[in-house]
Amino acid sequence: MGLLSIILWLILSGIIGIVLFFTYQTWKHGKYFQQKNIPYLGAGWHRVFKFLGGKLSLPEAEALIYKEALEVGKGKPIVGFYDLTAAKYYIVDLDLMRHIYVKDFDHFVDRRTFAPLDSDILFKKMLLSLEGARWKGLRSKLSPTFTTGKIRRMFSIFEKSSLRMCDLLRKRVGPNGGDYDICEAYPKYAIDVIASSACGVESKAFEFAEPGGPLSEFETMAGKFQLQFNLVMFLKFLVIMILPKLASFLGFEAMQLEPQKYFLSVIKRVMEHRRETGERHDDFLQLMMDAQQGLLKAEENSKETLEVMTGTEGEAVENSTKNSFSSNDELTDEDIVANAVMFLNAGFDTSQSVLIFAAYALAKEQDVQEKLLKEVKSVMDGAGGKLTYDGVLQMSYLDMFMNETLRMFPPAAKTVRSCVKDYQIPGTKIVIEKGSIVTMPVYGIHLDSRYYDNPEKFEPENFLPEKKAQRHPYAFAAFGHGPRNCIGMRFALIEVKTAIAELVYNFKFQPSSRTQIPAKFGNAATLKPINGMVLNITPRRDVE
């Protein structure tokens, strides 16, 4: 037998072995859920192959899983599912989600167990990667930095970056308007805001804005954190999840090492400069440095800090704080840098995603755009054409528009938690064992006609106070709920609302002949259009 034949035989044997392994795992997990009398969805191989072949986006795959879970579950609050890495409990009942998110949070403190590799020098120190007491301690230290009072102090950063973005749009479309792919401008806005607010540096993103030209170094490095799901990436993460020791041996990394080292160097230099000169700035980096020195300790028990820390409001705060969040753990320089980068990593992708689909909704729904313009113009004209922090908070229709954008186009399609101790589902004999993974759908619930009339239609009125009061509070989960929700939610909302208000005030958005309607999604980690988002954009004459 020749060498080529041996190699082909080994490849074939490997493929057969992999197929048999996953077939066995699918059967094994099916038996496990059957013994618990829990309906089982299997691995959904048809979805897997379509997804890997680029014929099915991540949100579309999640929507199919949700639909199948409702059909197979036949009214049960939970079904079983296998995602090729582990068996999962898939939750479809909103009351059970409330228990997992908040009421019984002490059983679901951690996100999905994911052992950071040795090469992930910053990833393993990020809030989203930490578990148990270490996570609680860091969340308690960072929470005072995300209150509305602190965000108000940073509003000038949002305003400056949004005006830079408007200048770029005017340059691109000219005085008479024209077609433009907004997927160029929005990442620059998102990175400009985060560079200034979280990292304490200028991104220079708008200085590198020639069509087809190079990006700034900061923007280039930030872009390397963006994940695209393809076969190679899928196989890589499969190895990391199932065989972490082999992944370390092979030199795999969950996040690219080059940008991790770059941001570690850049942010540490900024911190050293501030310490040497006594220079202070109104940004999150400064606030984290203050937290390190204990200067925010007096604010740690304020009502709003507790709301940020627990991800809840009112009476729910008490349910979420039955385990103390206080900690005496030291906040190191590496912790500060890691969480500045986490803010960059999480906020860069999600903010631009929301802005892209907000613009799409404005172009597609002209009546919505006119209502929003009327409100924005009234508030800004009353302030001499200037947008203020209080002005943003005044705009109730903008708030409704923002929530409806997040409902129809949530950046994250699902929420995942790890069970840290055996949990008996209320009202049943079903026990979720320690170490099990639970998944709570977001995209599927947001498009469920049981919770929203005409869920496929963009209607900001879904978030009128009376409509919200009639709906289950967990039927909207764009930022998650409870103590493990998005800690930067308040920041993200003001950041995006500021950009939307400035854009609507300065430009009219309309569909272009090149606009894909309905929008088609790509296979990014967050919701993104597959072929960009080309719209017809015209400067408004009455604000020039």
PDB file of N, CA and C in Angstrom, residues 370-438:
ATOM      1  N   GLU A 370     -40.557  59.465  10.641  1.00  0.00           N
ATOM      2  CA  GLU A 370     -41.152  60.796  10.793  1.00  0.00           C
ATOM      3  C   GLU A 370     -41.559  61.069  12.238  1.00  0.00           C
ATOM      4  N   LYS A 371     -42.095  60.067  12.913  1.00  0.00           N
ATOM      5  CA  LYS A 371     -42.462  60.242  14.329  1.00  0.00           C
ATOM      6  C   LYS A 371     -41.220  60.491  15.180  1.00  0.00           C
ATOM      7  N   LEU A 372     -40.165  59.750  14.882  1.00  0.00           N
ATOM      8  CA  LEU A 372     -38.937  59.916  15.650  1.00  0.00           C
ATOM      9  C   LEU A 372     -38.312  61.282  15.365  1.00  0.00           C
ATOM     10  N   LEU A 373     -38.316  61.697  14.105  1.00  0.00           N
ATOM     11  CA  LEU A 373     -37.764  63.004  13.737  1.00  0.00           C
ATOM     12  C   LEU A 373     -38.508  64.122  14.466  1.00  0.00           C
ATOM     13  N   LYS A 374     -39.814  64.012  14.522  1.00  0.00           N
ATOM     14  CA  LYS A 374     -40.616  65.044  15.190  1.00  0.00           C
ATOM     15  C   LYS A 374     -40.188  65.200  16.648  1.00  0.00           C
ATOM     16  N   GLU A 375     -39.988  64.073  17.335  1.00  0.00           N
ATOM     17  CA  GLU A 375     -39.585  64.130  18.738  1.00  0.00           C
ATOM     18  C   GLU A 375     -38.162  64.665  18.883  1.00  0.00           C
ATOM     19  N   VAL A 376     -37.246  64.138  18.089  1.00  0.00           N
ATOM     20  CA  VAL A 376     -35.842  64.549  18.172  1.00  0.00           C
ATOM     21  C   VAL A 376     -35.702  66.036  17.853  1.00  0.00           C
ATOM     22  N   LYS A 377     -36.377  66.473  16.802  1.00  0.00           N
ATOM     23  CA  LYS A 377     -36.278  67.877  16.384  1.00  0.00           C
ATOM     24  C   LYS A 377     -36.831  68.809  17.460  1.00  0.00           C
ATOM     25  N   SER A 378     -37.916  68.409  18.080  1.00  0.00           N
ATOM     26  CA  SER A 378     -38.513  69.230  19.132  1.00  0.00           C
ATOM     27  C   SER A 378     -37.544  69.415  20.299  1.00  0.00           C
ATOM     28  N   VAL A 379     -36.923  68.326  20.723  1.00  0.00           N
ATOM     29  CA  VAL A 379     -36.007  68.375  21.864  1.00  0.00           C
ATOM     30  C   VAL A 379     -34.723  69.125  21.506  1.00  0.00           C
ATOM     31  N   MET A 380     -34.138  68.811  20.345  1.00  0.00           N
ATOM     32  CA  MET A 380     -32.861  69.426  19.980  1.00  0.00           C
ATOM     33  C   MET A 380     -33.018  70.889  19.578  1.00  0.00           C
ATOM     34  N   ASP A 381     -34.092  71.239  18.874  1.00  0.00           N
ATOM     35  CA  ASP A 381     -34.315  72.643  18.528  1.00  0.00           C
ATOM     36  C   ASP A 381     -34.512  73.476  19.792  1.00  0.00           C
ATOM     37  N   GLY A 382     -35.136  72.854  20.800  1.00  0.00           N
ATOM     38  CA  GLY A 382     -35.333  73.550  22.071  1.00  0.00           C
ATOM     39  C   GLY A 382     -34.038  73.791  22.809  1.00  0.00           C
ATOM     40  N   ALA A 383     -32.984  73.064  22.419  1.00  0.00           N
ATOM     41  CA  ALA A 383     -31.661  73.242  23.034  1.00  0.00           C
ATOM     42  C   ALA A 383     -30.690  73.883  22.059  1.00  0.00           C
ATOM     43  N   GLY A 384     -31.230  74.617  21.083  1.00  0.00           N
ATOM     44  CA  GLY A 384     -30.384  75.317  20.124  1.00  0.00           C
ATOM     45  C   GLY A 384     -29.715  74.397  19.129  1.00  0.00           C
ATOM     46  N   GLY A 385     -30.350  73.272  18.797  1.00  0.00           N
ATOM     47  CA  GLY A 385     -29.798  72.327  17.833  1.00  0.00           C
ATOM     48  C   GLY A 385     -28.747  71.402  18.424  1.00  0.00           C
ATOM     49  N   LYS A 386     -28.616  71.418  19.735  1.00  0.00           N
ATOM     50  CA  LYS A 386     -27.601  70.594  20.398  1.00  0.00           C
ATOM     51  C   LYS A 386     -28.275  69.448  21.147  1.00  0.00           C
ATOM     52  N   LEU A 387     -27.643  68.301  21.131  1.00  0.00           N
ATOM     53  CA  LEU A 387     -28.155  67.138  21.863  1.00  0.00           C
ATOM     54  C   LEU A 387     -27.492  67.085  23.235  1.00  0.00           C
ATOM     55  N   THR A 388     -28.306  66.919  24.264  1.00  0.00           N
ATOM     56  CA  THR A 388     -27.798  66.837  25.630  1.00  0.00           C
ATOM     57  C   THR A 388     -28.176  65.497  26.245  1.00  0.00           C
ATOM     58  N   TYR A 389     -27.519  65.169  27.331  1.00  0.00           N
ATOM     59  CA  TYR A 389     -27.825  63.916  28.043  1.00  0.00           C
ATOM     60  C   TYR A 389     -29.285  63.915  28.497  1.00  0.00           C
ATOM     61  N   ASP A 390     -29.728  65.028  29.098  1.00  0.00           N
ATOM     62  CA  ASP A 390     -31.122  65.105  29.559  1.00  0.00           C
ATOM     63  C   ASP A 390     -32.085  65.060  28.380  1.00  0.00           C
ATOM     64  N   GLY A 391     -31.659  65.622  27.258  1.00  0.00           N
ATOM     65  CA  GLY A 391     -32.502  65.568  26.065  1.00  0.00           C
ATOM     66  C   GLY A 391     -32.731  64.153  25.600  1.00  0.00           C
ATOM     67  N   VAL A 392     -31.681  63.333  25.633  1.00  0.00           N
ATOM     68  CA  VAL A 392     -31.824  61.922  25.249  1.00  0.00           C
ATOM     69  C   VAL A 392     -32.815  61.219  26.170  1.00  0.00           C
ATOM     70  N   LEU A 393     -32.715  61.488  27.466  1.00  0.00           N
ATOM     71  CA  LEU A 393     -33.606  60.839  28.426  1.00  0.00           C
ATOM     72  C   LEU A 393     -35.056  61.285  28.252  1.00  0.00           C
ATOM     73  N   GLN A 394     -35.268  62.490  27.706  1.00  0.00           N
ATOM     74  CA  GLN A 394     -36.625  63.002  27.488  1.00  0.00           C
ATOM     75  C   GLN A 394     -37.376  62.238  26.410  1.00  0.00           C
ATOM     76  N   MET A 395     -36.675  61.659  25.466  1.00  0.00           N
ATOM     77  CA  MET A 395     -37.293  61.137  24.247  1.00  0.00           C
ATOM     78  C   MET A 395     -37.902  59.752  24.465  1.00  0.00           C
ATOM     79  N   SER A 396     -39.195  59.723  24.719  1.00  0.00           N
ATOM     80  CA  SER A 396     -39.879  58.454  24.987  1.00  0.00           C
ATOM     81  C   SER A 396     -40.028  57.617  23.718  1.00  0.00           C
ATOM     82  N   TYR A 397     -40.277  58.271  22.586  1.00  0.00           N
ATOM     83  CA  TYR A 397     -40.431  57.497  21.343  1.00  0.00           C
ATOM     84  C   TYR A 397     -39.092  56.902  20.921  1.00  0.00           C
ATOM     85  N   LEU A 398     -38.016  57.640  21.153  1.00  0.00           N
ATOM     86  CA  LEU A 398     -36.676  57.104  20.876  1.00  0.00           C
ATOM     87  C   LEU A 398     -36.424  55.859  21.718  1.00  0.00           C
ATOM     88  N   ASP A 399     -36.863  55.884  22.957  1.00  0.00           N
ATOM     89  CA  ASP A 399     -36.704  54.719  23.835  1.00  0.00           C
ATOM     90  C   ASP A 399     -37.493  53.530  23.292  1.00  0.00           C
ATOM     91  N   MET A 400     -38.725  53.775  22.844  1.00  0.00           N
ATOM     92  CA  MET A 400     -39.551  52.716  22.263  1.00  0.00           C
ATOM     93  C   MET A 400     -38.921  52.183  20.987  1.00  0.00           C
ATOM     94  N   PHE A 401     -38.424  53.093  20.151  1.00  0.00           N
ATOM     95  CA  PHE A 401     -37.775  52.690  18.902  1.00  0.00           C
ATOM     96  C   PHE A 401     -36.550  51.822  19.179  1.00  0.00           C
ATOM     97  N   MET A 402     -35.779  52.228  20.184  1.00  0.00           N
ATOM     98  CA  MET A 402     -34.584  51.476  20.545  1.00  0.00           C
ATOM     99  C   MET A 402     -34.939  50.059  20.977  1.00  0.00           C
ATOM    100  N   ASN A 403     -35.938  49.935  21.837  1.00  0.00           N
ATOM    101  CA  ASN A 403     -36.340  48.610  22.325  1.00  0.00           C
ATOM    102  C   ASN A 403     -36.899  47.738  21.206  1.00  0.00           C
ATOM    103  N   GLU A 404     -37.642  48.341  20.289  1.00  0.00           N
ATOM    104  CA  GLU A 404     -38.192  47.560  19.178  1.00  0.00           C
ATOM    105  C   GLU A 404     -37.082  47.075  18.243  1.00  0.00           C
ATOM    106  N   THR A 405     -36.056  47.905  18.054  1.00  0.00           N
ATOM    107  CA  THR A 405     -34.897  47.470  17.263  1.00  0.00           C
ATOM    108  C   THR A 405     -34.230  46.269  17.936  1.00  0.00           C
ATOM    109  N   LEU A 406     -34.066  46.345  19.245  1.00  0.00           N
ATOM    110  CA  LEU A 406     -33.443  45.245  19.992  1.00  0.00           C
ATOM    111  C   LEU A 406     -34.340  44.012  20.021  1.00  0.00           C
ATOM    112  N   ARG A 407     -35.648  44.221  19.963  1.00  0.00           N
ATOM    113  CA  ARG A 407     -36.550  43.062  19.920  1.00  0.00           C
ATOM    114  C   ARG A 407     -36.409  42.307  18.607  1.00  0.00           C
ATOM    115  N   MET A 408     -36.464  43.030  17.503  1.00  0.00           N
ATOM    116  CA  MET A 408     -36.434  42.370  16.205  1.00  0.00           C
ATOM    117  C   MET A 408     -35.021  41.965  15.779  1.00  0.00           C
ATOM    118  N   PHE A 409     -34.032  42.696  16.270  1.00  0.00           N
ATOM    119  CA  PHE A 409     -32.648  42.427  15.854  1.00  0.00           C
ATOM    120  C   PHE A 409     -31.712  42.366  17.070  1.00  0.00           C
ATOM    121  N   PRO A 410     -31.951  41.442  18.001  1.00  0.00           N
ATOM    122  CA  PRO A 410     -31.085  41.368  19.188  1.00  0.00           C
ATOM    123  C   PRO A 410     -29.679  40.921  18.793  1.00  0.00           C
ATOM    124  N   PRO A 411     -28.640  41.621  19.261  1.00  0.00           N
ATOM    125  CA  PRO A 411     -27.270  41.221  18.904  1.00  0.00           C
ATOM    126  C   PRO A 411     -26.952  39.787  19.293  1.00  0.00           C
ATOM    127  N   ALA A 412     -27.457  39.341  20.452  1.00  0.00           N
ATOM    128  CA  ALA A 412     -27.226  37.962  20.910  1.00  0.00           C
ATOM    129  C   ALA A 412     -28.527  37.185  20.806  1.00  0.00           C
ATOM    130  N   ALA A 413     -28.476  35.992  20.183  1.00  0.00           N
ATOM    131  CA  ALA A 413     -29.695  35.225  19.914  1.00  0.00           C
ATOM    132  C   ALA A 413     -30.133  34.357  21.079  1.00  0.00           C
ATOM    133  N   LYS A 414     -29.269  34.187  22.094  1.00  0.00           N
ATOM    134  CA  LYS A 414     -29.616  33.312  23.215  1.00  0.00           C
ATOM    135  C   LYS A 414     -28.771  33.676  24.432  1.00  0.00           C
ATOM    136  N   THR A 415     -29.163  33.139  25.585  1.00  0.00           N
ATOM    137  CA  THR A 415     -28.420  33.299  26.829  1.00  0.00           C
ATOM    138  C   THR A 415     -28.117  31.912  27.367  1.00  0.00           C
ATOM    139  N   VAL A 416     -26.902  31.714  27.869  1.00  0.00           N
ATOM    140  CA  VAL A 416     -26.488  30.392  28.351  1.00  0.00           C
ATOM    141  C   VAL A 416     -25.982  30.508  29.792  1.00  0.00           C
ATOM    142  N   ARG A 417     -26.383  29.560  30.638  1.00  0.00           N
ATOM    143  CA  ARG A 417     -25.940  29.512  32.019  1.00  0.00           C
ATOM    144  C   ARG A 417     -25.489  28.097  32.374  1.00  0.00           C
ATOM    145  N   SER A 418     -24.614  28.016  33.381  1.00  0.00           N
ATOM    146  CA  SER A 418     -24.141  26.725  33.877  1.00  0.00           C
ATOM    147  C   SER A 418     -24.728  26.499  35.274  1.00  0.00           C
ATOM    148  N   CYS A 419     -25.262  25.326  35.516  1.00  0.00           N
ATOM    149  CA  CYS A 419     -25.841  24.990  36.820  1.00  0.00           C
ATOM    150  C   CYS A 419     -24.701  24.644  37.788  1.00  0.00           C
ATOM    151  N   VAL A 420     -24.604  25.365  38.899  1.00  0.00           N
ATOM    152  CA  VAL A 420     -23.482  25.174  39.825  1.00  0.00           C
ATOM    153  C   VAL A 420     -23.824  24.252  40.990  1.00  0.00           C
ATOM    154  N   LYS A 421     -25.106  23.920  41.159  1.00  0.00           N
ATOM    155  CA  LYS A 421     -25.521  22.923  42.154  1.00  0.00           C
ATOM    156  C   LYS A 421     -26.879  22.377  41.742  1.00  0.00           C
ATOM    157  N   ASP A 422     -27.152  21.131  42.106  1.00  0.00           N
ATOM    158  CA  ASP A 422     -28.383  20.473  41.674  1.00  0.00           C
ATOM    159  C   ASP A 422     -29.593  21.378  41.899  1.00  0.00           C
ATOM    160  N   TYR A 423     -30.481  21.392  40.885  1.00  0.00           N
ATOM    161  CA  TYR A 423     -31.626  22.291  40.944  1.00  0.00           C
ATOM    162  C   TYR A 423     -32.894  21.552  40.524  1.00  0.00           C
ATOM    163  N   GLN A 424     -33.877  21.541  41.418  1.00  0.00           N
ATOM    164  CA  GLN A 424     -35.163  20.927  41.086  1.00  0.00           C
ATOM    165  C   GLN A 424     -36.088  21.997  40.515  1.00  0.00           C
ATOM    166  N   ILE A 425     -36.571  21.739  39.307  1.00  0.00           N
ATOM    167  CA  ILE A 425     -37.446  22.701  38.641  1.00  0.00           C
ATOM    168  C   ILE A 425     -38.739  22.831  39.443  1.00  0.00           C
ATOM    169  N   PRO A 426     -39.114  24.051  39.821  1.00  0.00           N
ATOM    170  CA  PRO A 426     -40.322  24.246  40.639  1.00  0.00           C
ATOM    171  C   PRO A 426     -41.550  23.578  40.030  1.00  0.00           C
ATOM    172  N   GLY A 427     -42.295  22.861  40.866  1.00  0.00           N
ATOM    173  CA  GLY A 427     -43.533  22.220  40.433  1.00  0.00           C
ATOM    174  C   GLY A 427     -43.346  20.923  39.687  1.00  0.00           C
ATOM    175  N   THR A 428     -42.097  20.434  39.593  1.00  0.00           N
ATOM    176  CA  THR A 428     -41.820  19.172  38.895  1.00  0.00           C
ATOM    177  C   THR A 428     -40.859  18.331  39.729  1.00  0.00           C
ATOM    178  N   LYS A 429     -40.616  17.108  39.266  1.00  0.00           N
ATOM    179  CA  LYS A 429     -39.630  16.242  39.899  1.00  0.00           C
ATOM    180  C   LYS A 429     -38.304  16.249  39.132  1.00  0.00           C
ATOM    181  N   ILE A 430     -38.242  17.065  38.094  1.00  0.00           N
ATOM    182  CA  ILE A 430     -37.041  17.133  37.253  1.00  0.00           C
ATOM    183  C   ILE A 430     -35.917  17.854  37.985  1.00  0.00           C
ATOM    184  N   VAL A 431     -34.762  17.222  38.027  1.00  0.00           N
ATOM    185  CA  VAL A 431     -33.591  17.824  38.652  1.00  0.00           C
ATOM    186  C   VAL A 431     -32.532  18.094  37.574  1.00  0.00           C
ATOM    187  N   ILE A 432     -32.096  19.340  37.501  1.00  0.00           N
ATOM    188  CA  ILE A 432     -30.982  19.702  36.624  1.00  0.00           C
ATOM    189  C   ILE A 432     -29.706  19.532  37.439  1.00  0.00           C
ATOM    190  N   GLU A 433     -28.849  18.611  37.004  1.00  0.00           N
ATOM    191  CA  GLU A 433     -27.664  18.301  37.799  1.00  0.00           C
ATOM    192  C   GLU A 433     -26.589  19.379  37.688  1.00  0.00           C
ATOM    193  N   LYS A 434     -25.789  19.462  38.734  1.00  0.00           N
ATOM    194  CA  LYS A 434     -24.649  20.365  38.764  1.00  0.00           C
ATOM    195  C   LYS A 434     -23.768  20.121  37.531  1.00  0.00           C
ATOM    196  N   GLY A 435     -23.336  21.194  36.896  1.00  0.00           N
ATOM    197  CA  GLY A 435     -22.488  21.090  35.713  1.00  0.00           C
ATOM    198  C   GLY A 435     -23.263  21.091  34.412  1.00  0.00           C
ATOM    199  N   SER A 436     -24.600  20.982  34.496  1.00  0.00           N
ATOM    200  CA  SER A 436     -25.420  20.986  33.281  1.00  0.00           C
ATOM    201  C   SER A 436     -25.512  22.395  32.697  1.00  0.00           C
ATOM    202  N   ILE A 437     -25.783  22.458  31.394  1.00  0.00           N
ATOM    203  CA  ILE A 437     -25.908  23.732  30.687  1.00  0.00           C
ATOM    204  C   ILE A 437     -27.383  24.004  30.400  1.00  0.00           C
ATOM    205  N   VAL A 438     -27.823  25.231  30.677  1.00  0.00           N
ATOM    206  CA  VAL A 438     -29.184  25.621  30.314  1.00  0.00           C
ATOM    207  C   VAL A 438     -29.108  26.766  29.305  1.00  0.00           C
TER     208      VAL A 438
END
